[in-house]
Coordinates of C-alpha atoms and ligand atoms in Angstrom, one line a residue:
M702 CA 37.7 70.8 -13.7
A703 CA 35.5 70.0 -16.7
S704 CA 35.7 72.5 -19.5
P705 CA 32.4 74.4 -20.0
L706 CA 33.3 75.0 -23.6
K707 CA 31.4 73.1 -26.3
S708 CA 33.1 71.8 -29.3
L709 CA 32.2 73.4 -32.6
V710 CA 31.9 69.9 -34.1
H711 CA 28.7 69.3 -32.1
D712 CA 26.9 71.9 -34.3
D713 CA 27.2 70.7 -37.9
S714 CA 25.5 73.7 -39.4
R715 CA 27.7 76.2 -37.7
Y716 CA 30.8 74.0 -38.4
Q717 CA 30.0 74.0 -42.1
K718 CA 29.4 77.8 -42.1
S719 CA 32.7 78.5 -40.4
F720 CA 34.5 76.0 -42.6
E721 CA 33.2 77.8 -45.7
L722 CA 34.2 81.2 -44.4
F723 CA 37.6 79.8 -43.6
L724 CA 38.0 78.6 -47.2
E725 CA 37.1 82.1 -48.4
R726 CA 39.5 83.8 -46.1
S727 CA 42.4 81.5 -46.6
S728 CA 44.5 80.1 -49.4
E729 CA 43.9 76.6 -48.1
H730 CA 42.4 75.0 -51.2
Q731 CA 44.6 77.0 -53.6
C732 CA 47.7 75.7 -51.8
M733 CA 46.3 72.1 -52.0
R734 CA 45.6 72.6 -55.7
D735 CA 49.2 73.7 -56.2
F736 CA 50.4 70.6 -54.5
I737 CA 48.0 68.4 -56.4
H738 CA 49.2 69.8 -59.8
N739 CA 52.9 70.2 -59.1
L740 CA 53.9 67.4 -56.7
L741 CA 51.2 64.8 -56.5
P742 CA 51.6 63.5 -60.1
D743 CA 55.1 62.2 -59.3
I744 CA 53.9 60.7 -56.1
L745 CA 51.1 58.9 -58.0
A746 CA 53.3 57.7 -60.8
S747 CA 54.4 54.5 -59.1
I748 CA 51.1 53.3 -57.7
G749 CA 49.0 50.6 -59.3
D750 CA 51.9 48.4 -60.4
G751 CA 50.7 48.5 -64.0
K752 CA 47.1 47.6 -63.2
S753 CA 44.3 48.9 -65.4
H754 CA 41.9 49.3 -62.5
L755 CA 42.8 51.3 -59.3
N756 CA 41.1 51.4 -55.9
V757 CA 41.0 54.7 -54.1
I758 CA 39.7 55.6 -50.7
G759 CA 38.9 59.1 -49.6
V760 CA 38.5 59.6 -45.8
G761 CA 36.7 62.8 -44.7
S762 CA 36.2 64.0 -48.2
G763 CA 33.9 66.9 -47.4
A764 CA 32.3 68.3 -50.6
G765 CA 34.8 66.5 -52.8
E766 CA 36.4 69.5 -54.6
I767 CA 39.9 68.4 -53.7
D768 CA 39.1 64.7 -54.3
L769 CA 38.0 65.3 -57.8
E770 CA 41.2 67.2 -58.6
M771 CA 43.3 64.4 -57.3
L772 CA 41.3 61.9 -59.4
S773 CA 41.9 63.8 -62.5
E774 CA 45.6 64.0 -61.9
L775 CA 45.5 60.2 -61.2
R776 CA 43.9 59.6 -64.6
L777 CA 46.3 61.9 -66.4
K778 CA 49.2 59.9 -64.9
H779 CA 47.6 56.5 -65.6
P780 CA 45.6 57.1 -68.8
G781 CA 42.9 54.5 -69.5
V782 CA 42.5 53.3 -65.9
T783 CA 39.2 52.8 -64.3
V784 CA 38.8 53.7 -60.7
D785 CA 36.7 52.4 -57.8
N786 CA 36.4 55.3 -55.3
E787 CA 35.2 54.7 -51.8
V788 CA 34.1 58.0 -50.2
V789 CA 34.0 57.9 -46.4
E790 CA 32.3 60.9 -45.0
P791 CA 29.9 61.1 -42.0
S792 CA 28.2 64.4 -42.8
G793 CA 25.1 63.8 -44.9
Q794 CA 25.2 67.4 -46.1
Q795 CA 28.8 67.1 -47.3
L796 CA 28.1 63.8 -49.0
H797 CA 25.1 65.4 -50.8
N798 CA 27.3 68.3 -51.9
Y799 CA 29.9 65.8 -53.2
R800 CA 27.2 63.9 -55.2
V801 CA 25.9 67.1 -56.7
L802 CA 29.5 68.1 -57.7
V803 CA 30.0 64.7 -59.4
S804 CA 26.7 65.0 -61.3
Q805 CA 27.7 68.4 -62.6
K806 CA 31.2 67.4 -63.7
P807 CA 31.6 65.8 -67.1
G808 CA 34.2 63.2 -67.9
L809 CA 34.0 61.1 -64.7
D810 CA 32.8 57.9 -66.4
Y811 CA 36.0 56.2 -65.5
V812 CA 35.2 56.4 -61.8
K813 CA 32.7 54.3 -59.8
F814 CA 31.7 56.2 -56.6
N815 CA 30.8 54.2 -53.5
W816 CA 29.2 56.5 -50.9
N817 CA 29.9 55.5 -47.3
K818 CA 28.1 57.8 -44.9
M819 CA 30.2 57.0 -41.9
T820 CA 33.2 57.9 -39.8
A821 CA 36.6 56.4 -40.4
S822 CA 36.2 54.1 -37.4
E823 CA 32.8 52.9 -38.6
F824 CA 34.3 52.2 -42.0
E825 CA 37.1 50.2 -40.3
E826 CA 34.5 48.2 -38.3
H827 CA 32.5 47.6 -41.4
W828 CA 35.6 46.4 -43.3
K829 CA 36.5 44.0 -40.6
V830 CA 33.0 42.6 -40.0
K831 CA 32.7 42.0 -43.8
K832 CA 36.2 40.4 -43.9
M833 CA 37.0 42.6 -46.9
T834 CA 40.1 41.6 -48.7
K835 CA 40.1 44.4 -51.3
K836 CA 43.3 46.5 -51.3
A837 CA 43.7 50.1 -52.1
D838 CA 46.3 51.8 -54.4
F839 CA 45.7 55.3 -53.1
I840 CA 44.2 56.4 -49.8
H841 CA 43.9 60.0 -48.7
M842 CA 42.8 61.7 -45.5
I843 CA 42.9 65.5 -45.9
Q844 CA 42.3 67.7 -42.9
M845 CA 40.4 64.9 -41.1
L846 CA 42.6 63.2 -38.5
Y847 CA 41.6 65.8 -35.9
Y848 CA 38.2 64.1 -35.7
V849 CA 39.3 60.6 -34.9
K850 CA 39.9 59.2 -31.4
D851 CA 43.3 57.7 -32.1
P852 CA 45.0 59.2 -35.2
G853 CA 47.9 56.7 -35.0
A854 CA 45.6 53.6 -35.0
T855 CA 43.6 55.1 -37.9
I856 CA 46.8 55.6 -39.9
S857 CA 47.9 52.0 -39.1
F858 CA 44.6 50.5 -40.2
F859 CA 44.5 52.4 -43.5
Q860 CA 48.1 51.7 -44.2
S861 CA 47.3 48.0 -43.8
L862 CA 44.8 48.3 -46.7
L863 CA 47.5 49.4 -49.2
D864 CA 48.2 47.3 -52.1
K865 CA 51.7 46.8 -53.6
N866 CA 53.2 50.3 -54.4
G867 CA 50.1 51.8 -52.7
K868 CA 50.3 55.2 -51.1
L869 CA 48.6 56.9 -48.1
L870 CA 48.4 60.7 -48.3
I871 CA 47.8 62.7 -45.1
I872 CA 47.4 66.5 -45.0
L873 CA 47.0 68.4 -41.7
V874 CA 48.1 71.8 -40.5
S875 CA 51.9 71.9 -40.1
G876 CA 53.5 71.8 -36.7
E877 CA 55.2 75.0 -37.7
S878 CA 52.0 76.9 -38.5
G879 CA 50.1 79.4 -36.3
W880 CA 47.7 76.5 -35.5
G881 CA 50.6 74.5 -34.0
K882 CA 51.6 77.5 -31.8
L883 CA 48.0 78.1 -30.8
W884 CA 47.4 74.5 -29.9
R885 CA 50.7 74.0 -28.0
T886 CA 49.8 77.0 -25.9
Y887 CA 46.0 76.3 -25.3
R888 CA 45.5 72.6 -26.0
N889 CA 44.2 71.8 -22.6
Q890 CA 41.8 74.7 -22.5
L891 CA 40.5 74.4 -26.0
C892 CA 40.3 71.1 -27.6
N893 CA 40.7 68.1 -25.3
T894 CA 37.4 66.6 -26.4
E895 CA 36.7 63.1 -27.5
I896 CA 35.9 64.0 -31.1
S897 CA 38.2 66.8 -31.9
Q898 CA 41.8 67.2 -31.1
C899 CA 44.8 69.4 -31.8
V900 CA 47.0 67.3 -34.0
T901 CA 49.6 68.5 -36.5
T902 CA 51.9 66.8 -39.0
G903 CA 54.6 67.3 -36.4
D904 CA 52.7 65.0 -34.0
I905 CA 52.1 62.5 -36.8
K906 CA 55.8 62.5 -37.7
S907 CA 56.8 61.8 -34.1
F908 CA 54.3 58.9 -34.0
L909 CA 55.7 57.4 -37.3
D910 CA 59.3 57.9 -36.2
S911 CA 58.5 56.1 -32.9
K912 CA 57.0 53.2 -34.9
G913 CA 59.9 53.1 -37.4
V914 CA 57.6 53.8 -40.3
S915 CA 59.3 55.8 -43.1
Y916 CA 57.5 58.6 -45.0
Q917 CA 58.0 61.5 -47.3
S918 CA 56.9 64.9 -46.2
Y919 CA 56.3 68.4 -47.6
E920 CA 55.4 71.8 -46.2
L921 CA 52.9 73.9 -48.1
P922 CA 52.8 77.6 -47.5
S923 CA 49.3 79.0 -46.8
Q924 CA 47.7 82.0 -45.2
M925 CA 44.5 83.0 -43.6
D926 CA 43.2 86.5 -43.2
I927 CA 42.0 86.8 -39.6
T928 CA 41.6 90.6 -39.4
E929 CA 37.9 90.4 -38.6
C930 CA 38.5 88.4 -35.4
F931 CA 39.8 91.7 -33.8
T932 CA 36.6 93.7 -34.4
E933 CA 34.5 93.0 -31.3
G934 CA 31.0 91.7 -32.2
D935 CA 31.8 91.1 -35.8
E936 CA 29.8 88.2 -36.9
K937 CA 32.3 86.8 -39.4
G938 CA 35.1 87.4 -37.0
E939 CA 33.3 85.3 -34.4
L940 CA 32.7 82.5 -36.9
L941 CA 36.4 82.5 -37.7
L942 CA 37.3 82.5 -34.0
D943 CA 35.0 79.5 -33.5
F944 CA 36.9 77.8 -36.4
L945 CA 40.3 78.6 -35.0
T946 CA 39.5 77.5 -31.5
E947 CA 37.1 74.6 -32.5
V948 CA 34.9 76.0 -29.8
L949 CA 31.2 76.8 -30.4
D950 CA 30.5 80.5 -29.7
F951 CA 34.0 81.0 -28.4
S952 CA 33.6 84.8 -27.9
K953 CA 30.4 84.3 -25.8
T954 CA 31.4 81.3 -23.8
A955 CA 35.1 81.5 -23.1
S956 CA 36.3 83.3 -19.9
P957 CA 37.6 86.8 -20.5
E958 CA 41.1 85.7 -19.7
L959 CA 41.1 82.9 -22.2
R960 CA 39.5 85.1 -24.9
T961 CA 42.1 87.9 -24.3
G962 CA 45.0 85.4 -24.3
V963 CA 43.9 83.7 -27.5
L964 CA 43.4 87.0 -29.3
Q965 CA 46.8 88.2 -28.2
L966 CA 48.5 85.0 -29.3
L967 CA 46.7 85.0 -32.7
R968 CA 48.3 88.3 -33.6
H969 CA 51.6 87.5 -32.0
P970 CA 54.5 87.2 -34.6
D971 CA 54.7 83.4 -33.7
C972 CA 51.3 83.1 -35.4
S973 CA 50.7 86.0 -37.8
V974 CA 52.2 88.8 -39.7
E975 CA 50.5 92.2 -39.8
S976 CA 50.7 94.3 -42.9
N977 CA 48.5 97.0 -44.5
G978 CA 46.1 96.8 -41.6
K979 CA 45.5 93.1 -42.1
V980 CA 46.4 90.3 -39.7
I981 CA 47.6 87.3 -41.8
F982 CA 47.7 84.0 -39.8
N983 CA 50.2 81.3 -40.8
N984 CA 48.0 78.5 -42.1
N985 CA 50.9 76.3 -43.5
L986 CA 50.0 72.7 -44.2
G987 CA 52.0 69.6 -43.9
V988 CA 51.8 66.6 -46.2
I989 CA 52.9 63.1 -45.3
V990 CA 53.1 60.2 -47.8
I991 CA 53.4 56.7 -46.4
D992 CA 54.0 53.6 -48.5
Q993 CA 52.6 50.1 -48.1
L994 CA 54.1 48.4 -45.0
T995 CA 56.8 46.0 -46.2
Ligands
SAH2489 N1 39.0 66.9 -47.1 C1 38.1 68.0 -47.2 C2 37.2 68.3 -46.0 C3 38.0 68.6 -44.7 S1 36.9 69.0 -43.4 C4 38.9 69.3 -47.5 O1 40.1 69.3 -47.3 O2 38.4 70.2 -48.0 C5 36.9 67.5 -42.4 C6 35.9 66.5 -43.0 O3 36.1 65.3 -42.2 C7 34.5 67.0 -42.9 O4 33.8 66.8 -44.1 C8 33.9 66.1 -41.8 O5 32.5 65.8 -41.9 C9 34.7 64.8 -41.9 N2 34.8 64.0 -40.7 C10 34.6 64.4 -39.4 N3 34.7 63.4 -38.5 C11 35.1 62.3 -39.3 C12 35.5 61.0 -39.0 N4 35.4 60.6 -37.7 N5 35.8 60.2 -40.0 C13 35.8 60.6 -41.2 N6 35.5 61.9 -41.6 C14 35.2 62.7 -40.6

């Protein structure tokens, strides 16, 4: 039976609203920043093979906050380099936000930004049609592989663009997170759509293992306050629930059984801890770093 639920991704404005609220209610970006400042510098140390010009590709960059932090760590690690930065992002609104951020931030003269308003697969198509031979030193895809049809094929394509000592960085929710548990339980009822799927770093690791591709991986602890989801009719709670389930207007369109089941699971100890009247969802992230195929 076809699912009557509509994917949140179909409504860009509600998606962006729920994503912003998620960022406010979670330590998502803080935990990425900790990773970028504490662990990423060592990962970036070996890229570039001594070159004075580096090529970077950001896939699904959103508003660019995280990208700019990575670029500044890259420059600290490789003083004096210039950077060609391809931004691949299908949302016009997000690209606009990114450009505004760049225009407001001083000290970015060493970066040339190329704006590609397109999906990862359109970028791949474009690259192949133009028979591009440019190679990349650093490629990142942060919280975006949920939105491609075939995450494995996307990884393989971008890995093939890596130059000598190049690195591909992937961040997704961890298989061990509350998201992983929620998706393992409700995958078929929630997110079996063409454009959004429930994939964790656990799934990506299994794929890479099956292909014999080696990688490094890290787990980043992160939390999300989902207390508002449990107040019926709470507007913010409903937005967060849409984000968690990736379903547009989940509370209004899901069957009562599905709604009850999801809410029960969300506060189950497998997904959350409860303390001081708050329900804190396990938003742990996983990081995977892949080298150039040798
Ligand atoms: N990397 C940013 C944004 C993550 S949100 C961060 O971590 O903050 C996911 C982003 O992927 C959104 O900006 C969305 O517009 C973009 N996206 C959606 N589908 C995509 C696709 N098929 N290819 C590339 N990016 C996509």
